[in-house]
Structure formats: structure tokens, C-alpha cells
Amino acid sequence: MLDTELAIIGAGPAGMAAAIEAANCGIASVLIDEQQSVGGQIYRDVERVAPLRGAMLGQDFLDGLPLAEGTHSPLITHLAGAVVWQVEKDGTITCSVKDQARQIKAQRILIATGAIERPMPLPGWTMPGVMTVGAGQILLKQSGLIPNKAVLIGSGPLLYVLASQMLKAKTPPLAIIETQTMGDLTKAMKHIGGALRGWRYLLKGTKLLSALKMGGVKRYTGASNIRLEGEGAVASVSFQCGARSHTIPCDTALLHHGVVPNVQISRALQLDHHWDAQQACFSPSLDEWGKSSEATIFIAGDGAGIGGAKAADLCGRIAALKLASELGKLDEENLQQRAAPLKSALLKENAARPFLDRAYPPFKDAQSPQDKTIVCRCEEVTAGEIRKTIALGCQGPNQLKAFLRAGMGPCQGRGCGLTISTLFAEQTGKSMQEIDYFTIRSPLKPITLGELASLKQKDVERLF
Amino acid sequence: MNTNFTIIGGGVVGMSLAWGLLKHGHTVAILDGSDGSFRASRGNFGLIWIQGKGAKAPHYAKWSRLSASLYADFADELTEATGIPLGLEQNGGFDYHFSEESLQKTVQSYERLKQEFDGDYPFEILCGEDLRKEEPTLGPDIVAGILHHDDGHLNPLKLLRALQQDVQQMGGTYLTNRHVVDVSKTDHFTLTCADNETFHSERVILAAGLGSRDLGPKMGFVAPLEPERGQVLITEKLPRMINRPSVTARQVDEGGIQIGATNERVGYDDGTTIDGIAFLAAEAIRTHPFLAKTKLVRSWGALRVMSKDGLPIYQQSQSMPGAYLVTCHSGITLSAVHGKLLPSWFDQKNDAPNLEKFSEDRFRL
Amino acid sequence: MKTASGFNSLEDASGASQSLVPVRFDGQDYMLPEGANLAASLLTAGVSVFRNAPATGAPRGPFCMMGVCYDCLVNIDGITQQACQTSVEANMNVCKPATPADLNTEDDHA
Ligand SMILES: Cc1cc2nc3c(=O)[nH]c(=O)nc-3n(C[C@H](O)[C@H](O)[C@H](O)COP(=O)(O)OP(=O)(O)OC[C@H]3O[C@@H](n4cnc5c(N)ncnc54)[C@H](O)[C@@H]3O)c2cc1C
Ligand SMILES: Cc1cc2nc3c(=O)[nH]c(=O)nc-3n(C[C@H](O)[C@H](O)[C@H](O)COP(=O)(O)OP(=O)(O)OC[C@H]3O[C@@H](n4cnc5c(N)ncnc54)[C@H](O)[C@@H]3O)c2cc1C
Ligand code: FES
């Protein structure tokens, strides 16, 4: 068992910044991540990749270099390739490194496990060749792979980011099929004031769009009735824009309609969560420092609520300062002084969110999929089966899991949990808060029984 | 709403009773708790288990065996009505032993039961190659297995789902988020829920699992019930590796291997502990060594509903005639007798089973 | 299933010289870059089906590439692993994980 003052789970911008800020205050931390190198989603493998194709990936990617380099501090122990599969309230973290169990005992824990892409169940989305836009980006960043004949489907800035990177690499997507409508943009305009305060994002968005236009990338907006078609692998996508139907042949279809906090660990710890209507996701309930309903556990970055990489960095630092003060390394005055500029930068950073959230809302057809569409990929459960079971008086997501196995597979409901809660709310008229979410249990990721058995310390009572 | 019967609790016990009463022509409403309630019916091991049961209470052994013998028909009826196969297998089950000593001790108690049943207690002891031929994946530490031919298993979640569906198909009313807080009797029963909604019926059955402990005394029952935690593991789905179930591990109809279960007195805590699940994993690997490389997908804890002596309770209230308490710690095993035989007990028909020994008198002495 | 890859690799163009090592997938031999992401390398090599979904046997391949969806599950030297979270090592023996459908063939026990 490794003892530490502070354990940070996740080495994306939030986790890296927190570790660096904590080190600045003299706190030794253990930085745990399942990936082999630091960087998280946006700065994935940045130290190795930056010299290879930094220019193509752009400044937003290169911004991660100083952070990654900052983690090479004697006060920061980076535990790489370590999959956290259990976190306990007493500060014990259990993770799996090459199928061996490792345990860490921390006085304080910061969860910085980021976001996952919002599930986007569409007809045909389980076929090989259908992936997420995030996956497309990871393939490009980490492995230098670009799909030859790809379409991008959904909504949100990430579609433009990937399309423009593909364009720079001279393999642009065949088309971007966007689900947001002009109406969404009109609604979003009400929040343009905030967005102007976060003007960098608007500027970036406009630049991206004009680059795509110049590059001849075809965009369709307000798309509906989207189907992925093919025999055993995706071969085309069909959809409608207004009265017109379109079919585009493709090898690869990349889906995306936003990201949502990865709440596996905070849910397993049964921390308080609330429904965030603006971002249409469950978020952990935190104070201004990122402290959760459990006093020794903090959460920062996209896992605390979607804010993007810069906000994640700031949240990570703010949490680290508070942790330093609680660990007796920073007095109250210094805490406030050092946190103040970070907090005002965070406000500015978050100013564009209300605009973005409304301009690129989740795709309705994917939030409430057609009856035949598979919702739970692991157990292959369709929306129709779920609706039928709800109609039989099934109480909630946990009873449904027992009846249909949806959420019982290896992904532990990451890919269907939100859709299932939404289907309940739709059919019963109850609020999302009331419906709530799956109960998450360890292991958070599958481990071998051999690894688990290696942790046996004593016999536990058993009758037989 | 006015029905012949209102059942408090929609776990496997309450639903089996509702199913049987509907078959007997009664009108039935079931009031059930919420998604987060403690539910043994959702977290159990799915065994229809006979061996070892009732070593000190032969009437319990008989009752359990009766249920096992009715199960095939019961399951067929449910599957026919709902289209849900229950994954029922009754090819016997194993109790494995790592030492000669524990084997002999168990065999002695089975021999006594065999006498109770006039020789009809079908178990055999397998060891060495005979045993490995039946279960090729067993580890070298196992010296013997007791194969009891009455044992079996099914998918308990599908059982509950099928009961719930068929009860509604037969016209039963199943209502959730109805937490009953009070029951009173005039010429009929009035049940009051936490949100003050009321229900009326001629008779009431309390089958609320651990919830019966609070409501029981208000209805004139002793209801000496305690939670007992069982931690359970389930692995990734595999081709057939384990032929017959044991109390250590069984392969479920969908392919996963279920490993169980601890018996812990920890109050109302249904969480898991590293100590608990690591111990279960180690025991399972010792029994089936291939499991060391198998991936664990999920673990959970669930609370058993334990009466003071571990035996079922079937009791009509003396202060409120027409109110009944039904509870047991092996609700899956007993589901068939509950569905098929208890209705005539409620109606005091000639063919009603004699359940005197399961009354609460035993706690009042 | 080996088909022409739907992906273009920039890695060669960038001149990164990774040594190639033998990896077996479903009985076929491949030369893959050592240390590279296993899922990405198999996709480049033209493998698109990594597993069959346990319930219906439907073909599946990598979906999220970030360890969330488990559709890239493969059996590596006897243990089921996420290909997208694994680095290529020499002489890995990789195959599609067995599914309960294989159950029927061995299911004739008494
Ligand atoms: C696929 C994807 C691609 C994205 N691409 C972009 C982009 O190009 N541009 C942009 O502006 N924003 C992008 N975003 C959003 C961006 O990732 C976030 O705004 C930012 O990275 C949040 O930082 P973070 O530190 O909160 O989390 P992350 O950067 O997501 O870091 C979380 C880290 O936690 C680790 N982790 C999670 N669970 C465990 C566990 N159980 N055990 C061990 N480690 C664990 C992960 O491996 C990861 O490294 C993307 C998001 C996703 C999901
Ligand atoms: C780990 C474990 C393994 C087991 N293995 C086996 C096995 O292999 N074989 C076997 O036969 N048995 C097994 N059991 C036991 C079996 O699961 C139980 O006997 C059975 O599920 C009990 O069912 P029940 O309906 O009494 O209780 P529950 O399933 O707990 O249901 C009680 C219901 O009552 C409701 N309720 C509670 N209070 C109120 C109220 N005031 N108003 C309205 N509704 C209320 C609850 O919401 C709940 O739905 C196991 C149990 C556990 C925990
Ligand atoms: S591709 Fe989703 S987990 Fe590997």
C-alpha cells in the first residue's frame, strides 16, 4: 500500500494542473491514469505526439506541453497504465497495473476523470465502422490515423475541430451532417452576451467554419431521421434535411453530440449528484472549491461539469489550493489571494458555455431513439424493449437493469445510463432528478478474478 | 380500490403469492416500494437448493423439496404465459469439500435426513476421476463433491420479471412507489401509504421482505427479522465451463459465472468490501482454477431476510384476522410452493398444506 | 476478417521508425509497430471486426477508443482485454473472445 497526502485520479488538464499547483504548495501527490502517458483526452500523449504532428493538431493541442512537462516534478509520482477500479471513502484507491492490483491510501482524493461522449443511439450505430468523433480524434492524435471515407454526424464544436484537422492532413471528411437547427441558434443568441465575454471561442468557431468552407467540406444542418446502413459494416448514411432525403456512401461514420461528466467514480462513492438541465447531464454537487458531499473528496475538470480544457486546468488549480490549505500547507489569506485570479479567469472561461450549450443541443432522435434501435450496446437491448418494461410498472433504472440486463455489461452503463434515465422521464412524466441513475458498483472496470484474489487478507463469513 | 387481497411487497415472495391467488380467481393488488429499496429478489444467487437445508428442521427440508418437485410445471406455466424462458435447470447440484473431515461431517447430517425421508434423499459422493468427468474444470484441492439430485438453479431476475408480467396479464394491479406505513381494520382493511394515499381490501398479506419488520408489529405479528448481507460476483460471459451449480459458483443461462456469497451481519449496509469480494474470488479460483484469468464484471451486496431461526414464517394475525405474514430466506427455492400451494392455505381449503410448524408460536414460547 | 483498411496512416510519412513485431489475430499473422495502440494497429492492418456481441453474435469493432464502450474487447493470451487500452507487444496471441454461443457445442452434458 502506497501512502500519500493527495491522490489525483486522471492526468488530463485538470489532474495535471492540480498536481503542479499542489507541488508548488509543497504537497507530494500520486497522479494516476489508465493511459501510458499524461495528457488526458485533449492533450493525449502530447509529449510524444507534439514533435510528430503538432502543427496539424494546432495550438490548442500544443497548449498541453507545459502542463505535461510540469508533471515531471520530484513531488509528483505518475502511476501510468493504472486503471482505478475501486475508490473507498476512507481514501483507499485500488487500481490495476498490468493485471496486478496496486493500492494507494490517500489523505485526500481529487477525481479528475473528465468526460465521456454523450451516448448517441441511432439505427445501425453498433456496426463496425461506426465510431465516435472523439475516437476519430484519438486515432488521429495518438496513432496518426485518418479515415479515408468518413462522415461526421451530430453537433458541437468538436465536429469542426476534427474536420479541420482532417482537412489539414489532406483527407477531409466527405460531409458533416449536423443535427442542430436554425431555431437552436436563435435561442442561443439570447446568450450571446456571455459568449462575447468568452469571445475567444466565438472567434475560434468562426475561423474553423470558414476554413471548412474554403476547403470545400460539405455541411448539412437540421438533419433528422439519420440511419447508418450496411451489411456487417457501415456502408452509407441516410438522413433528411427538411423535405429532402440524402444518402452518402462511407467507410467510417463518426458520431458526436456533446460530452457529459464521467461520473462512474463519484456515483460508486454515492456522492450527491444533481440533474443539470442546461447541459442535460448529471453532475456531482460541489462547493466553489470542488469539494464533494464527502469532505475528503474533491472533483475537478469536465468530470465536475463540462467546461473545456482551460476551465479544467483552472478548476484543478483551485481545488489543489484548497486541498493544500486543508493539509496545512497554505494559510487562509494565501489561499484567498492565490485563488482569486484563478476564480475570475474561470468565470470568464465559462461565459461562453450557455451559448454553446444552446447552439448545439443534444440530438432529440438519439435521446429518445426509435423502438428498434439498440440502446445498451453490451447486452443488445432496444429502446422498444425498455419502453415495454417501463410500461409494466418497472420502478426505475435499477429494476430495469435487473429485468433487461441493460447496464449490466462490461461498460457498466456508461453507454446507456443517460438514455435509459431519459426514457423513464419521458414515459412516466417524472423529473430526471427523481428518476436518477444506475447504482454503480465496483469493479468500475472489469479485472481478473486472479487480481482480485491477490488482495485477500482474511476469510469472510460464509455458511457453506 | 377494493380487492380481495392486497399484498404489501412486490419481491419474489409477494409476486408468487399474487400469481397463485389470481389463478384461484381472487382480485389482487400489490403495493411495492421504490427503485432504491432493499430487494433480496434482485440480488440473489438463483439456486433452487435442497441439500443441507433443514438438517435440524425436517419439516423445512420437506417443504423445500416439495417446491423443487413442483418447479418444472410452475416454470413451464410462467414461460408459456409470458414468453420468458427462466433458464431452469434441475440436474442436481454439488457441494464441494477440500477435506475428508468436512466431507464426513456433512455426509453424517445428510444420512440423518435420509432416514427422515425413509431413504428417499437422493445424494451421492463423487471423487477423483468420477467427479472430474462431471466437472472437468475442478481444481486439485477438491477431495470430493456431494451431488444432490434435487438441486437446481434458474435465472432469478427472469423469474421475477415473468411473475410481474403474468400477474398483470391476469388482471392483477401492480403499483410502485407505494410505501405502506399503516394498516388498520374495521369491516375491511385500510392500508395507508407514506403519501397518505389509501387502499382497501378484504384481506392483506405482508410480504415486504425486510420491510415486514417495521410493519409486522402494527399488524399483530412478532416478525423477528434481521438483514444478513451476501456479497456476490459475476464474470464476463463464457462458453459452458461449469455444468452443475454449487454454492460457490454457477454458470448462469446467459454465460456469466456467478460467485457467491458471504453471510455477514452488518445491519442495513448492502455495500461490498474488498475483503469480502477478494475472499470470494480466492475461494472460487480454488474450486475452478481457470477463473483466475476470467474477468470480473460486477460485484454487489444484497440483504437476506433472516428470521430468528432461519426458517420461513406463515402466520395469520390473531389481532387482525384476515392479515397474513409470509417471509422466508430462500424465496427463489420456495417460489413454486408459494405460487401453487399457499392460495388454498389462505382460503382454508381441504388440500391446504399444514404449516403449523412455521407459525410464529415458536417465537412466543 | 481482413479487408482493405479504411484508414490512412500519417505515421510513416512523419518518419517515425517503430520496429515491427509479429502479432497473431484469429490465426493470421500480422507485423505491427511495437508499442503502438493495438486497436489502431489492427484497424490499420484491415481488421474491422474485433469481437461478436455475446447475446446475438453481431460483429463489433472499436467505437470510442477511450476505454468506455468495451466493443474493442479481444482475448490476448487468455485474458479478455480492451484493445484500445493495450500496446502492441511482440508475439501477442490475440483472438475474438469466445461467446456463450460456443456453449451449444459443448452443451451435451447429462
Ligand atoms: C474523446 C474526447 C475528445 C476531445 N477532444 C477535444 C478537443 O479536441 N478539443 C477540445 O477543446 N476539447 C476536447 N474534448 C473535451 C476535453 O477533453 C475536455 O474539455 C478536457 O480534456 C477535460 O479535461 P479533464 O482533465 O477534466 O479530463 P480528461 O482530459 O478527459 O482526463 C481524464 C483522464 O482520466 C483518466 N481516467 C478516467 N477514468 C479513469 C480510471 N477509472 N482510472 C484511471 N484513469 C482514468 C483518463 O484516462 C484521462 O486521461 C474532448 C473530449 C473527449 C471525451
Ligand atoms: C446474496 C443473496 C443470495 C441468495 N441466494 C438465494 C438462492 O440461491 N436461492 C434462494 O432460494 N434464495 C436466495 N436468496 C434469498 C431470496 O433472494 C429471498 O428469500 C427473496 O428474494 C425474498 O423475497 P421477498 O419478496 O421476501 O423480499 P424482497 O425481494 O426484499 O422484496 C421486498 C419488497 O417489499 C417492498 N417493500 C418493503 N417495505 C414496503 C412497504 N412498507 N410498503 C410497500 N412495499 C414495501 C420492497 O420495495 C421490495 O420490493 C438470496 C438472498 C441474497 C441476499
Ligand atoms: S473502443 Fe471503446 S473501449 Fe475500446
mmCIF file of N, CA and C in Angstrom, chain B residues 89 91 134 236-240 243-244 251 254-255 293 295, chain C residues 54 77-81 98-100 102-103 106-107 109-110:
data_model
loop_
_atom_site.group_PDB
_atom_site.id
_atom_site.type_symbol
_atom_site.label_atom_id
_atom_site.label_comp_id
_atom_site.label_asym_id
_atom_site.label_seq_id
_atom_site.Cartn_x
_atom_site.Cartn_y
_atom_site.Cartn_z
ATOM 1 N N GLU B 89 -32.715 -25.215 -14.641
ATOM 2 C CA GLU B 89 -32.017 -26.490 -14.802
ATOM 3 C C GLU B 89 -32.106 -27.232 -13.480
ATOM 4 N N ASN B 91 -30.745 -30.479 -12.727
ATOM 5 C CA ASN B 91 -29.945 -31.692 -12.940
ATOM 6 C C ASN B 91 -29.100 -32.035 -11.725
ATOM 7 N N GLU B 134 -17.534 -35.245 -14.479
ATOM 8 C CA GLU B 134 -18.732 -34.404 -14.437
ATOM 9 C C GLU B 134 -18.375 -32.930 -14.543
ATOM 10 N N GLU B 236 -17.513 -12.044 -16.832
ATOM 11 C CA GLU B 236 -17.812 -11.943 -18.259
ATOM 12 C C GLU B 236 -18.495 -13.228 -18.724
ATOM 13 N N LYS B 237 -19.110 -13.162 -19.896
ATOM 14 C CA LYS B 237 -19.832 -14.319 -20.430
ATOM 15 C C LYS B 237 -18.877 -15.282 -21.116
ATOM 16 N N LEU B 238 -19.046 -16.546 -20.823
ATOM 17 C CA LEU B 238 -18.138 -17.565 -21.357
ATOM 18 C C LEU B 238 -18.942 -18.701 -21.973
ATOM 19 N N PRO B 239 -18.273 -19.510 -22.819
ATOM 20 C CA PRO B 239 -18.890 -20.763 -23.234
ATOM 21 C C PRO B 239 -19.089 -21.635 -21.992
ATOM 22 N N ARG B 240 -19.830 -22.698 -22.124
ATOM 23 C CA ARG B 240 -20.118 -23.557 -20.975
ATOM 24 C C ARG B 240 -18.834 -24.085 -20.334
ATOM 25 N N ASN B 243 -20.882 -27.288 -15.371
ATOM 26 C CA ASN B 243 -22.108 -27.978 -15.740
ATOM 27 C C ASN B 243 -23.202 -27.854 -14.698
ATOM 28 N N ARG B 244 -22.833 -28.103 -13.443
ATOM 29 C CA ARG B 244 -23.849 -28.042 -12.392
ATOM 30 C C ARG B 244 -23.502 -26.951 -11.384
ATOM 31 N N GLN B 251 -22.841 -21.308 -13.469
ATOM 32 C CA GLN B 251 -22.833 -20.571 -14.718
ATOM 33 C C GLN B 251 -24.273 -20.249 -15.083
ATOM 34 N N GLU B 254 -27.093 -16.934 -19.258
ATOM 35 C CA GLU B 254 -26.523 -16.010 -20.235
ATOM 36 C C GLU B 254 -25.019 -16.173 -20.413
ATOM 37 N N GLY B 255 -24.399 -17.063 -19.640
ATOM 38 C CA GLY B 255 -22.984 -17.360 -19.856
ATOM 39 C C GLY B 255 -22.041 -16.869 -18.764
ATOM 40 N N LYS B 293 -8.079 -16.285 -14.623
ATOM 41 C CA LYS B 293 -7.887 -15.419 -15.796
ATOM 42 C C LYS B 293 -9.196 -14.840 -16.305
ATOM 43 N N LYS B 295 -12.499 -12.424 -16.322
ATOM 44 C CA LYS B 295 -12.737 -11.051 -15.881
ATOM 45 C C LYS B 295 -14.004 -10.938 -15.038
ATOM 46 N N PRO C 54 -21.995 -10.815 -27.299
ATOM 47 C CA PRO C 54 -22.329 -12.091 -26.674
ATOM 48 C C PRO C 54 -23.786 -12.539 -26.868
ATOM 49 N N ASP C 77 -3.748 -13.609 -25.092
ATOM 50 C CA ASP C 77 -3.093 -14.643 -24.288
ATOM 51 C C ASP C 77 -3.981 -15.130 -23.137
ATOM 52 N N GLY C 78 -5.248 -15.350 -23.454
ATOM 53 C CA GLY C 78 -6.137 -15.975 -22.476
ATOM 54 C C GLY C 78 -6.940 -15.023 -21.617
ATOM 55 N N ILE C 79 -6.675 -13.736 -21.729
ATOM 56 C CA ILE C 79 -7.433 -12.778 -20.908
ATOM 57 C C ILE C 79 -8.143 -11.775 -21.819
ATOM 58 N N THR C 80 -9.405 -11.504 -21.511
ATOM 59 C CA THR C 80 -10.154 -10.521 -22.297
ATOM 60 C C THR C 80 -9.673 -9.114 -21.954
ATOM 61 N N GLN C 81 -9.291 -8.353 -22.960
ATOM 62 C CA GLN C 81 -8.739 -7.014 -22.738
ATOM 63 C C GLN C 81 -9.326 -6.030 -23.740
ATOM 64 N N ALA C 98 -14.311 -15.763 -26.836
ATOM 65 C CA ALA C 98 -15.350 -16.776 -27.011
ATOM 66 C C ALA C 98 -16.665 -16.228 -26.478
ATOM 67 N N THR C 99 -17.771 -16.624 -27.058
ATOM 68 C CA THR C 99 -19.070 -16.159 -26.581
ATOM 69 C C THR C 99 -19.911 -17.356 -26.141
ATOM 70 N N PRO C 100 -20.987 -17.092 -25.403
ATOM 71 C CA PRO C 100 -21.836 -18.191 -24.949
ATOM 72 C C PRO C 100 -22.415 -18.994 -26.114
ATOM 73 N N ASP C 102 -20.796 -20.400 -28.241
ATOM 74 C CA ASP C 102 -19.940 -21.587 -28.305
ATOM 75 C C ASP C 102 -20.403 -22.633 -27.297
ATOM 76 N N LEU C 103 -21.318 -22.209 -26.456
ATOM 77 C CA LEU C 103 -21.845 -23.064 -25.400
ATOM 78 C C LEU C 103 -22.555 -24.292 -25.957
ATOM 79 N N GLU C 106 -20.692 -27.625 -26.626
ATOM 80 C CA GLU C 106 -20.215 -28.444 -25.511
ATOM 81 C C GLU C 106 -21.338 -28.751 -24.521
ATOM 82 N N ASP C 107 -22.539 -28.505 -24.960
ATOM 83 C CA ASP C 107 -23.636 -28.482 -24.020
ATOM 84 C C ASP C 107 -24.306 -29.839 -23.814
ATOM 85 N N HIS C 109 -23.860 -32.274 -21.846
ATOM 86 C CA HIS C 109 -23.651 -32.967 -20.576
ATOM 87 C C HIS C 109 -24.965 -33.583 -20.088
ATOM 88 N N ALA C 110 -24.842 -34.551 -19.190
ATOM 89 C CA ALA C 110 -26.030 -35.263 -18.694
ATOM 90 C C ALA C 110 -26.989 -34.328 -17.988
#
